[in-house]
Coordinates of C-alpha atoms and ligand atoms in Angstrom, one line a residue:
M1 CA -10.1 -53.2 34.6
S2 CA -6.6 -54.0 33.4
D3 CA -5.7 -57.7 32.4
R4 CA -2.7 -57.4 34.7
I5 CA -3.6 -58.6 38.0
R6 CA -3.2 -56.3 41.0
T7 CA -3.7 -57.3 44.4
R8 CA -3.2 -55.1 47.3
F9 CA -2.3 -55.5 51.3
A10 CA -4.1 -53.0 53.1
P11 CA -3.4 -53.1 56.8
S12 CA -4.5 -50.5 59.6
P13 CA -1.4 -49.4 61.4
T14 CA -2.6 -50.8 64.9
G15 CA 1.0 -51.4 66.2
S16 CA 1.0 -55.1 65.6
M17 CA 0.5 -57.7 62.9
H18 CA -2.0 -60.4 63.6
V19 CA -1.8 -63.8 62.2
G20 CA -5.0 -63.0 60.3
N21 CA -3.3 -59.8 58.7
A22 CA -0.2 -62.0 57.8
H23 CA -2.4 -64.7 56.2
T24 CA -4.1 -62.0 54.1
A25 CA -0.9 -60.3 53.1
L26 CA 0.2 -63.9 52.1
F27 CA -2.6 -65.1 50.0
N28 CA -2.4 -61.5 47.9
W29 CA 1.2 -61.9 47.5
L30 CA 0.8 -65.6 46.3
Y31 CA -2.0 -64.6 44.0
A32 CA -0.3 -61.9 42.4
R33 CA 3.0 -63.6 42.1
K34 CA 1.7 -66.8 40.8
Y35 CA 0.0 -64.9 38.1
G36 CA 2.8 -62.2 37.4
G37 CA 0.7 -59.4 38.7
D38 CA 1.7 -56.4 41.3
V39 CA 1.2 -56.2 44.9
V40 CA 0.4 -53.0 46.6
L41 CA 0.9 -52.0 50.0
R42 CA -1.5 -49.5 51.2
I43 CA -1.8 -48.0 54.8
E44 CA -5.3 -47.7 56.0
D45 CA -5.1 -45.1 58.6
T46 CA -8.4 -43.3 58.4
D47 CA -9.3 -44.3 61.8
E48 CA -6.1 -42.8 63.3
L49 CA -5.3 -39.2 62.7
R50 CA -1.9 -40.1 61.7
S51 CA 0.1 -43.3 61.4
T52 CA 3.0 -43.5 63.3
R53 CA 6.5 -44.3 62.1
E54 CA 6.6 -47.2 64.5
A55 CA 3.2 -48.8 63.6
L56 CA 4.5 -48.8 60.0
D57 CA 7.9 -50.4 60.9
V58 CA 5.7 -53.2 62.6
I59 CA 4.1 -53.9 59.2
Y60 CA 7.4 -53.7 57.2
G61 CA 9.0 -55.9 59.7
G62 CA 6.3 -58.7 59.7
L63 CA 6.2 -58.6 55.9
S64 CA 9.9 -58.8 55.5
W65 CA 10.5 -61.4 58.0
L66 CA 7.8 -63.5 56.1
G67 CA 9.7 -62.7 52.8
I68 CA 6.6 -61.0 51.4
D69 CA 7.5 -58.3 48.9
W70 CA 5.5 -55.4 47.5
D71 CA 5.8 -53.4 44.2
E72 CA 4.3 -50.3 45.3
G73 CA 3.7 -48.8 48.6
P74 CA 4.5 -45.9 51.0
D75 CA 8.3 -46.9 51.3
R76 CA 8.8 -47.5 47.5
G77 CA 6.2 -45.1 45.7
G78 CA 4.6 -46.0 42.7
P79 CA 2.3 -44.4 40.0
Y80 CA -0.6 -44.4 42.3
G81 CA 0.6 -42.8 45.3
P82 CA 0.3 -41.8 48.0
Y83 CA -0.4 -45.0 49.5
V84 CA -1.2 -43.9 52.9
Q85 CA -5.0 -43.1 53.1
S86 CA -4.5 -39.9 55.5
E87 CA -2.6 -38.5 52.7
R88 CA -5.3 -38.8 50.0
L89 CA -8.1 -36.6 51.7
D90 CA -8.4 -34.3 48.4
I91 CA -9.2 -37.4 46.4
Y92 CA -11.9 -38.6 48.7
Q93 CA -13.4 -35.0 48.9
K94 CA -13.5 -35.1 44.9
H95 CA -15.6 -38.3 44.8
V96 CA -17.7 -37.1 47.8
D97 CA -18.5 -34.0 46.0
E98 CA -19.4 -36.1 42.9
L99 CA -21.9 -38.1 44.8
L100 CA -23.5 -35.1 46.6
A101 CA -24.0 -33.2 43.2
A102 CA -25.6 -36.3 41.7
G103 CA -27.8 -36.8 44.8
K104 CA -26.3 -40.2 45.6
A105 CA -25.0 -39.2 48.9
Y106 CA -26.5 -36.7 51.4
R107 CA -25.5 -34.8 54.4
C108 CA -26.7 -35.9 57.8
Y109 CA -26.6 -33.6 60.8
C110 CA -27.4 -36.3 63.3
T111 CA -25.1 -36.5 66.4
P112 CA -23.8 -40.0 67.0
D113 CA -25.9 -40.0 70.4
E114 CA -29.0 -39.2 68.7
V115 CA -28.2 -42.0 66.1
E116 CA -27.7 -44.5 68.8
Q117 CA -30.9 -43.3 70.8
R118 CA -33.2 -44.2 67.8
R119 CA -31.2 -47.3 67.1
E120 CA -32.0 -48.3 70.5
I121 CA -35.7 -47.7 70.0
M122 CA -35.5 -49.8 67.0
R123 CA -33.9 -52.6 68.7
A124 CA -36.5 -52.6 71.4
R125 CA -39.1 -52.8 68.8
G126 CA -37.3 -55.9 67.2
L127 CA -36.3 -53.8 63.9
P128 CA -32.8 -54.0 62.4
P129 CA -31.0 -51.1 64.0
R130 CA -29.9 -49.4 60.8
Y131 CA -29.8 -45.6 60.3
D132 CA -33.4 -44.6 59.9
G133 CA -32.9 -41.9 57.1
K134 CA -33.9 -38.9 59.0
C135 CA -31.4 -36.6 57.0
E136 CA -32.0 -38.3 53.7
S137 CA -34.5 -35.6 52.3
L138 CA -33.5 -32.5 54.1
T139 CA -33.9 -29.4 51.9
E140 CA -31.4 -26.8 51.5
H141 CA -33.2 -24.5 53.9
Q142 CA -33.3 -27.2 56.5
C143 CA -29.6 -28.0 55.8
E144 CA -28.8 -24.3 56.7
Q145 CA -30.8 -24.2 59.9
M146 CA -28.8 -27.3 61.0
V147 CA -25.6 -25.3 60.3
T148 CA -27.1 -22.5 62.2
E149 CA -27.7 -24.8 65.2
G150 CA -24.3 -25.4 65.4
R151 CA -24.2 -28.8 63.6
T152 CA -21.5 -30.1 61.2
P153 CA -22.8 -32.7 58.8
C154 CA -21.2 -36.2 58.1
I155 CA -22.1 -37.7 54.6
R156 CA -23.9 -40.8 53.9
L157 CA -24.5 -43.0 50.9
R158 CA -28.0 -43.4 49.6
M159 CA -28.4 -47.2 49.5
K160 CA -31.0 -49.2 47.6
R161 CA -34.0 -49.9 49.7
T162 CA -35.2 -53.0 47.6
G163 CA -33.9 -55.9 46.0
N164 CA -30.7 -57.9 46.6
T165 CA -26.9 -57.1 46.5
V166 CA -25.3 -60.2 44.9
I167 CA -21.7 -60.9 45.6
H168 CA -19.9 -63.2 43.4
D169 CA -17.3 -64.4 45.6
R170 CA -14.3 -66.6 44.2
I171 CA -14.2 -68.5 47.8
Q172 CA -17.2 -68.1 49.2
G173 CA -19.4 -68.6 46.0
E174 CA -22.5 -66.4 45.3
V175 CA -23.6 -64.4 48.6
V176 CA -26.9 -62.3 48.5
Y177 CA -27.8 -59.6 51.0
G178 CA -31.1 -58.1 51.2
N179 CA -31.1 -54.4 50.6
D180 CA -33.7 -53.6 53.0
L181 CA -31.5 -54.5 56.0
C182 CA -28.8 -52.0 55.4
G183 CA -28.9 -48.4 56.5
D184 CA -27.1 -45.6 54.8
P185 CA -23.5 -45.8 55.8
V186 CA -21.4 -42.8 56.8
I187 CA -18.9 -42.5 54.0
M188 CA -17.3 -39.1 55.2
K189 CA -17.0 -38.2 58.8
V190 CA -17.7 -35.1 60.5
S191 CA -13.9 -34.5 60.7
G192 CA -13.5 -34.7 56.8
F193 CA -11.8 -38.0 57.0
P194 CA -13.4 -40.9 54.8
T195 CA -14.8 -43.9 56.4
Y196 CA -13.2 -47.2 55.9
H197 CA -15.8 -48.1 53.3
F198 CA -15.2 -45.1 51.2
A199 CA -11.6 -44.8 51.3
V200 CA -11.3 -48.5 50.4
V201 CA -13.5 -48.4 47.4
V202 CA -12.0 -45.1 46.2
D203 CA -8.4 -46.5 46.6
D204 CA -9.2 -49.8 45.0
A205 CA -10.5 -48.1 41.9
E206 CA -7.8 -45.4 42.0
M207 CA -5.1 -47.7 42.4
G208 CA -6.4 -50.4 39.4
I209 CA -6.8 -53.1 42.0
T210 CA -8.2 -56.2 40.2
D211 CA -8.6 -58.6 43.1
V212 CA -9.6 -57.9 46.7
I213 CA -8.6 -60.8 48.8
R214 CA -9.4 -60.4 52.3
G215 CA -10.8 -61.9 55.4
D216 CA -14.4 -62.7 55.4
G217 CA -15.0 -60.6 58.2
H218 CA -15.4 -58.0 55.5
L219 CA -17.8 -60.1 53.4
P220 CA -20.9 -58.1 54.9
N221 CA -18.9 -54.5 54.0
T222 CA -18.9 -55.8 50.3
Q223 CA -22.6 -55.1 50.0
I224 CA -21.8 -51.5 50.6
H225 CA -18.6 -51.5 48.6
L226 CA -20.5 -52.9 45.4
Q227 CA -23.2 -50.1 45.8
L228 CA -20.7 -47.3 46.5
Q229 CA -18.8 -48.4 43.0
E230 CA -22.1 -48.5 41.2
A231 CA -22.9 -44.8 42.6
L232 CA -19.4 -43.7 41.6
G233 CA -19.4 -45.4 38.3
L234 CA -16.4 -47.6 39.0
P235 CA -15.7 -51.0 38.1
H236 CA -16.1 -53.9 40.5
P237 CA -13.0 -55.7 41.3
R238 CA -13.2 -59.5 41.7
Y239 CA -13.5 -60.7 45.3
A240 CA -12.3 -63.6 47.3
H241 CA -12.9 -63.6 51.1
L242 CA -10.6 -65.8 53.0
P243 CA -12.1 -68.1 55.8
M244 CA -11.6 -66.8 59.3
I245 CA -8.8 -68.4 61.4
L246 CA -10.0 -70.3 64.6
G247 CA -8.1 -71.2 67.6
E248 CA -8.3 -75.1 68.9
D249 CA -11.5 -74.5 70.5
R250 CA -13.1 -73.1 67.2
T251 CA -13.5 -69.7 68.5
K252 CA -11.8 -66.8 66.5
L253 CA -8.0 -66.6 67.2
S254 CA -7.3 -64.2 69.9
K255 CA -4.8 -63.8 72.7
R256 CA -6.6 -66.5 74.5
H257 CA -5.1 -69.0 72.3
G258 CA -1.6 -67.9 72.7
A259 CA 0.7 -65.8 70.4
V260 CA -1.6 -63.8 67.9
S261 CA 1.0 -61.5 66.5
I262 CA 3.3 -62.7 63.8
M263 CA 6.2 -61.4 65.3
E264 CA 5.5 -63.3 68.6
Y265 CA 6.2 -66.5 66.5
Q266 CA 9.7 -65.0 65.3
E267 CA 10.3 -64.7 69.2
L268 CA 9.0 -68.3 69.9
G269 CA 11.6 -69.5 67.5
Y270 CA 9.6 -70.2 64.3
L271 CA 11.4 -70.1 60.9
P272 CA 10.0 -67.7 58.5
E273 CA 9.7 -70.0 55.6
A274 CA 7.9 -72.5 58.1
M275 CA 5.5 -70.0 59.2
V276 CA 4.8 -69.2 55.3
N277 CA 4.1 -72.9 55.1
I278 CA 1.8 -72.9 58.2
L279 CA -0.3 -69.8 57.0
A280 CA -0.7 -71.0 53.5
L281 CA -2.1 -74.2 54.9
L282 CA -4.8 -72.0 56.7
G283 CA -7.7 -72.3 54.5
W284 CA -5.9 -73.5 51.4
S285 CA -4.5 -77.2 50.4
P286 CA -2.6 -78.0 47.6
G287 CA -4.9 -80.6 46.5
D288 CA -3.0 -83.6 47.5
E289 CA -1.4 -84.8 50.9
R290 CA 1.7 -82.7 51.0
E291 CA 1.9 -80.6 54.2
V292 CA 5.7 -79.5 54.3
L293 CA 5.8 -77.2 50.9
S294 CA 8.4 -74.7 50.0
R295 CA 7.4 -71.4 49.0
E296 CA 8.0 -72.3 45.4
E297 CA 5.8 -75.4 45.8
I298 CA 3.1 -73.3 47.4
L299 CA 3.5 -70.9 44.5
E300 CA 3.2 -73.8 42.1
A301 CA 0.1 -75.3 43.5
F302 CA -1.5 -72.1 44.6
S303 CA -4.9 -71.1 43.3
L304 CA -8.1 -69.4 44.9
E305 CA -10.1 -72.6 43.8
G306 CA -7.8 -74.4 46.4
C307 CA -9.1 -72.4 49.1
S308 CA -11.8 -73.5 51.3
K309 CA -14.9 -71.5 52.6
A310 CA -14.7 -73.2 56.0
A311 CA -13.1 -71.6 58.8
S312 CA -9.4 -73.1 59.5
V313 CA -8.0 -74.0 62.9
F314 CA -4.7 -72.9 64.0
D315 CA -3.2 -76.1 65.2
I316 CA -0.1 -75.0 67.4
K317 CA 1.1 -78.6 67.6
K318 CA 1.1 -79.0 63.8
A319 CA 2.7 -75.7 63.5
E320 CA 5.7 -76.8 65.8
W321 CA 5.7 -80.1 63.8
L322 CA 6.1 -78.3 60.6
N323 CA 8.7 -75.9 62.0
G324 CA 10.5 -78.7 63.4
E325 CA 10.5 -80.4 59.7
Y326 CA 12.0 -77.2 58.4
M327 CA 14.6 -77.1 60.9
K328 CA 15.6 -80.7 59.9
Q329 CA 16.0 -79.8 56.4
L330 CA 18.5 -76.8 57.0
A331 CA 21.9 -77.4 56.5
P332 CA 23.7 -77.6 59.9
E333 CA 25.6 -74.3 59.0
D334 CA 22.3 -72.4 58.1
L335 CA 20.9 -73.8 61.2
A336 CA 23.6 -72.7 63.5
R337 CA 23.6 -69.1 62.0
R338 CA 19.8 -68.7 62.9
V339 CA 20.3 -70.0 66.4
H340 CA 23.3 -68.0 67.3
P341 CA 21.7 -64.6 67.9
R342 CA 19.5 -66.5 70.7
L343 CA 22.5 -68.1 72.2
V344 CA 24.4 -64.7 72.4
E345 CA 21.2 -63.3 73.9
A346 CA 21.1 -65.7 76.7
G347 CA 24.6 -65.3 77.3
L348 CA 25.5 -68.9 76.1
M349 CA 27.9 -67.9 73.3
E350 CA 30.3 -65.3 71.9
A351 CA 29.0 -62.7 69.5
E352 CA 31.6 -63.3 66.9
P353 CA 32.8 -67.1 67.0
T354 CA 35.7 -68.1 65.1
P355 CA 35.5 -70.4 62.1
E356 CA 36.0 -73.2 64.2
R357 CA 33.4 -72.6 66.7
W358 CA 30.9 -71.9 63.7
E359 CA 31.8 -75.4 62.9
W360 CA 31.3 -76.8 66.2
L361 CA 28.0 -74.9 66.6
A362 CA 27.0 -76.6 63.5
G363 CA 27.7 -80.0 65.0
V364 CA 25.8 -79.1 68.2
V365 CA 22.6 -77.9 66.2
D366 CA 22.9 -81.0 64.0
L367 CA 22.9 -83.3 66.8
M368 CA 19.8 -82.0 68.5
K369 CA 17.7 -81.3 65.3
E370 CA 16.0 -84.6 65.6
R371 CA 14.3 -83.3 69.0
A372 CA 14.3 -79.6 68.4
K373 CA 10.9 -77.9 67.3
L374 CA 11.8 -74.5 67.6
L375 CA 15.0 -72.1 67.4
S376 CA 14.4 -71.5 71.0
T377 CA 14.6 -75.2 72.2
Y378 CA 18.4 -74.8 71.7
V379 CA 18.5 -72.5 74.5
Q380 CA 16.0 -74.2 76.6
W381 CA 17.1 -77.8 76.2
A382 CA 20.7 -77.7 75.2
A383 CA 22.3 -75.2 77.7
Y384 CA 24.9 -78.0 78.8
F385 CA 26.7 -77.7 75.5
F386 CA 27.6 -73.9 76.2
T387 CA 28.0 -73.6 79.9
D388 CA 28.7 -75.9 83.0
E389 CA 26.2 -74.1 85.1
Y390 CA 23.1 -76.3 84.0
D391 CA 20.4 -77.6 86.3
Y392 CA 20.1 -81.2 87.6
E393 CA 16.6 -82.1 86.7
D394 CA 14.5 -84.0 89.3
R395 CA 14.2 -86.8 87.0
A396 CA 18.0 -87.3 86.7
R397 CA 18.3 -86.7 90.6
E398 CA 16.0 -89.5 91.3
K399 CA 16.8 -92.0 88.6
W400 CA 20.5 -91.8 89.0
L401 CA 22.3 -89.0 90.8
S402 CA 21.0 -89.9 94.4
K403 CA 21.9 -93.7 93.7
E404 CA 24.6 -95.1 96.1
E405 CA 26.9 -96.3 93.4
T406 CA 26.8 -93.5 91.1
P407 CA 29.7 -91.4 92.5
A408 CA 31.9 -94.3 92.2
T409 CA 30.7 -94.9 88.6
L410 CA 31.3 -91.3 87.5
E411 CA 34.8 -91.3 89.3
A412 CA 35.7 -94.2 87.5
L413 CA 34.6 -92.9 84.1
A414 CA 36.2 -89.7 84.7
D415 CA 39.6 -91.9 85.2
A416 CA 38.9 -93.6 82.2
F417 CA 38.3 -90.5 80.0
E418 CA 41.3 -89.0 81.3
A419 CA 43.4 -91.8 80.2
L420 CA 41.9 -92.0 76.6
G421 CA 44.3 -91.1 73.7
A422 CA 41.5 -89.7 71.4
W423 CA 38.4 -87.7 71.9
D424 CA 36.0 -88.9 69.7
A425 CA 32.2 -90.8 69.6
V426 CA 33.8 -94.2 68.8
S427 CA 36.6 -94.0 71.5
I428 CA 34.3 -92.4 73.8
E429 CA 31.7 -95.3 73.5
G430 CA 34.6 -98.0 73.7
T431 CA 35.7 -96.6 77.0
V432 CA 32.0 -96.6 78.2
R433 CA 31.2 -100.1 77.3
E434 CA 34.7 -101.4 78.5
L435 CA 33.8 -99.7 82.0
A436 CA 30.5 -101.2 82.1
E437 CA 32.2 -104.7 81.6
T438 CA 34.8 -104.1 84.3
L439 CA 32.1 -103.1 86.6
G440 CA 30.0 -106.1 85.6
V441 CA 27.0 -104.2 84.8
G442 CA 25.0 -103.5 81.8
A443 CA 26.1 -100.3 79.7
G444 CA 22.9 -98.4 80.5
K445 CA 24.5 -98.3 84.0
V446 CA 27.1 -96.3 83.0
I447 CA 25.7 -94.4 80.3
H448 CA 22.4 -93.1 82.1
P449 CA 24.3 -91.6 85.1
C450 CA 26.9 -90.0 82.8
R451 CA 24.3 -88.3 80.7
A452 CA 22.5 -87.4 84.1
A453 CA 25.9 -85.9 85.2
V454 CA 27.1 -84.2 82.4
T455 CA 23.9 -82.5 80.9
G456 CA 21.5 -82.5 84.2
T457 CA 18.9 -84.3 82.4
T458 CA 17.7 -87.7 81.3
V459 CA 17.0 -87.4 77.6
G460 CA 18.8 -86.0 74.6
P461 CA 20.7 -87.1 71.7
S462 CA 23.2 -89.8 71.2
L463 CA 25.6 -89.5 74.4
F464 CA 28.6 -90.4 72.6
H465 CA 28.2 -87.6 69.9
L466 CA 27.2 -85.2 72.6
L467 CA 30.4 -85.9 74.7
E468 CA 32.4 -85.5 71.6
L469 CA 31.2 -82.0 71.3
I470 CA 32.0 -81.0 74.8
P471 CA 35.8 -80.7 75.6
R472 CA 37.2 -83.6 77.5
E473 CA 38.5 -81.6 80.6
D474 CA 35.2 -80.2 80.9
V475 CA 33.3 -83.6 80.8
V476 CA 35.8 -84.9 83.2
A477 CA 35.2 -82.2 85.6
R478 CA 31.4 -82.3 85.4
L479 CA 31.7 -86.0 86.3
R480 CA 33.9 -85.3 89.2
R481 CA 31.8 -82.6 90.6
T482 CA 28.7 -84.4 90.3
A483 CA 30.2 -87.3 92.0
E484 CA 31.3 -85.0 94.9
L485 CA 27.8 -83.6 95.0
S486 CA 26.2 -86.6 94.7
R487 CA 28.2 -88.2 97.5
A488 CA 27.5 -85.4 99.8
G489 CA 23.8 -86.1 99.4
Q490 CA 23.0 -82.9 97.6
L491 CA 21.6 -84.4 94.5
A492 CA 18.5 -85.9 96.1
P493 CA 15.4 -85.0 94.2
R494 CA 14.2 -81.7 95.5
D495 CA 10.5 -82.8 95.5
A496 CA 11.6 -85.1 98.5
E497 CA 13.6 -82.4 100.1
Ligands
LIG29 N1 -7.8 -52.0 56.5 C1 -8.6 -53.0 56.8 C2 -8.4 -54.1 57.7 O1 -7.0 -53.9 58.2 C3 -8.7 -54.0 55.2 C4 -9.7 -53.7 54.4 C5 -9.7 -54.3 53.2 O2 -9.2 -55.5 52.8 O3 -10.7 -54.1 52.4 O4 -9.0 -55.1 58.0

C-alpha cells in the first residue's frame, strides 16, 4: 500500500444525497485533505443497470454545495478510471475468473426462490439463515447438468467456516465476527454484474485506496471484504466506520425526522459552511468546547481518534442555532447576496438590484441577523421590508390594532413623520418620543402600535432602525391605511370574528 493517503467516497446513484452520505463524504475529504492525500469519487451503480445523468448531478450538486472536492472521479478522470462501476465489468470478470480457477469461488445454480425457501426452513429450526452451501462442491458434470436444465449460475465466494474474522477498526476498535455464522456470499450475479461486496473490494485495491471511511452499517460487510481481499491476494486497507446518525428520538435518521436529503437543507436556508460544521460535529469533536468552527479550524483539529463510536444525534435546534451563528458572522453584503435569490423567487425583490439597492438590502439583513436562523427567515419574517402587502398578525390586532385610541395615535404619528426634516433612526426616535410626551403616554404606547401598523407584527428588530430602512412615504401611507382599517373595525383579532 502506498504511503500517500487515498480515500474514496463511493455513493450509489439513488437520486438523492442523504445526510449520512454527505457525512461520509465530508469525513473522507477531511481525512485526505488533512494529511495531504487524494479523494476519489467512485459511483457504485451495480444495483442499477445504468446510472442516470440526473442521479450523478445530484451527487455532484450536493458535494459542490458543501465545498467537498475530489481529485479523481467520473467527471475529472484520473489514472485508475473508469470511476463508474458499471463501466468496469471486465475488471471484475478477470478477478472472478482468478478465484474460480483457484477454487476460491464456485458457481451456484440455486435460484433466489430456492435459496429463500431453504433459509425459511433454517429460520424455523432456529439456525442462522445463511446460504447452506448446496452448490459448493458440485462436479464439472453436475454443473453441466444444471446448465442443461436451463440454469445460469451466480458466483459465490468460499468463506472460512471456522475461526474468527477480526477487524481492526480505527473508530470501533477491534471487532470480531465468528466465521461460522456467515454463509458464502454472492460475488457475481447471474447477470454478470458484480455484487456490492466484490466491486468494492476490487475497486478499493485497483484504485489504491489506503483508507476506507464509511458508515458503520457496513461494518458487518467488512467480514466478507477482508476474506475477499485474502482470497484475491490484495492488501487490506485501513478501516474506519463512522457512527450512525440518529434522529432526536434516537432511531436511525429518516424522513420521519424531517429533512434527510442534504439539498433539502439548502432549500430550508442553511449556509453550506454551517452545514459542514453541523455534519462535522456528528460523531466527532475537536476535543474542546468549541462548537462553531470554520472549515479550516475543523481541518486543523480533525482526527479519526476524535471520532466517537457512539451513535450521534442530529439535533435540529442546534443545527439552526449554528446556522444563525454563521449568518451573524457574515459581512452584511455577503449575507445580502445569499438571501437575494430567495427574495427574487418570492417576488419580493428585483433580480438585478442597483448598487444602492444592494446597500439597502445589506442594511435590512444586517438589522435582522440577530433573530434570523435560516436564510429563509428573511422571506418569512421580513416581508414588510419589501412589500406593503403584509399580513396583520392576530397578536398585533389583539394587543394594538383593535384598540380604540390606536387610529388617532397612528394618524398623529403619520403627521409628525411627514413634518420631519430628516429620515434617519435618530430623528425618527426623537419624533416618536416627542409624540408620546405630547399625548401624555409612555413611549411604548406609540412604539408598539407603530410596529404593529408598519410591519403587521409585534416582534422584530429596533423599530427606529427598521423604519429608517423603509421609505418615509411608505411608512406614512401604512400608518394612515392601518388607522383607517382599525377605525372601520377591520383589524379585530380573526380568532374572535
Ligand atoms: N456504495 C456504498 C453506499 O452507498 C458505499 C460502499 C462503501 O463505502 O464501501 O453505501
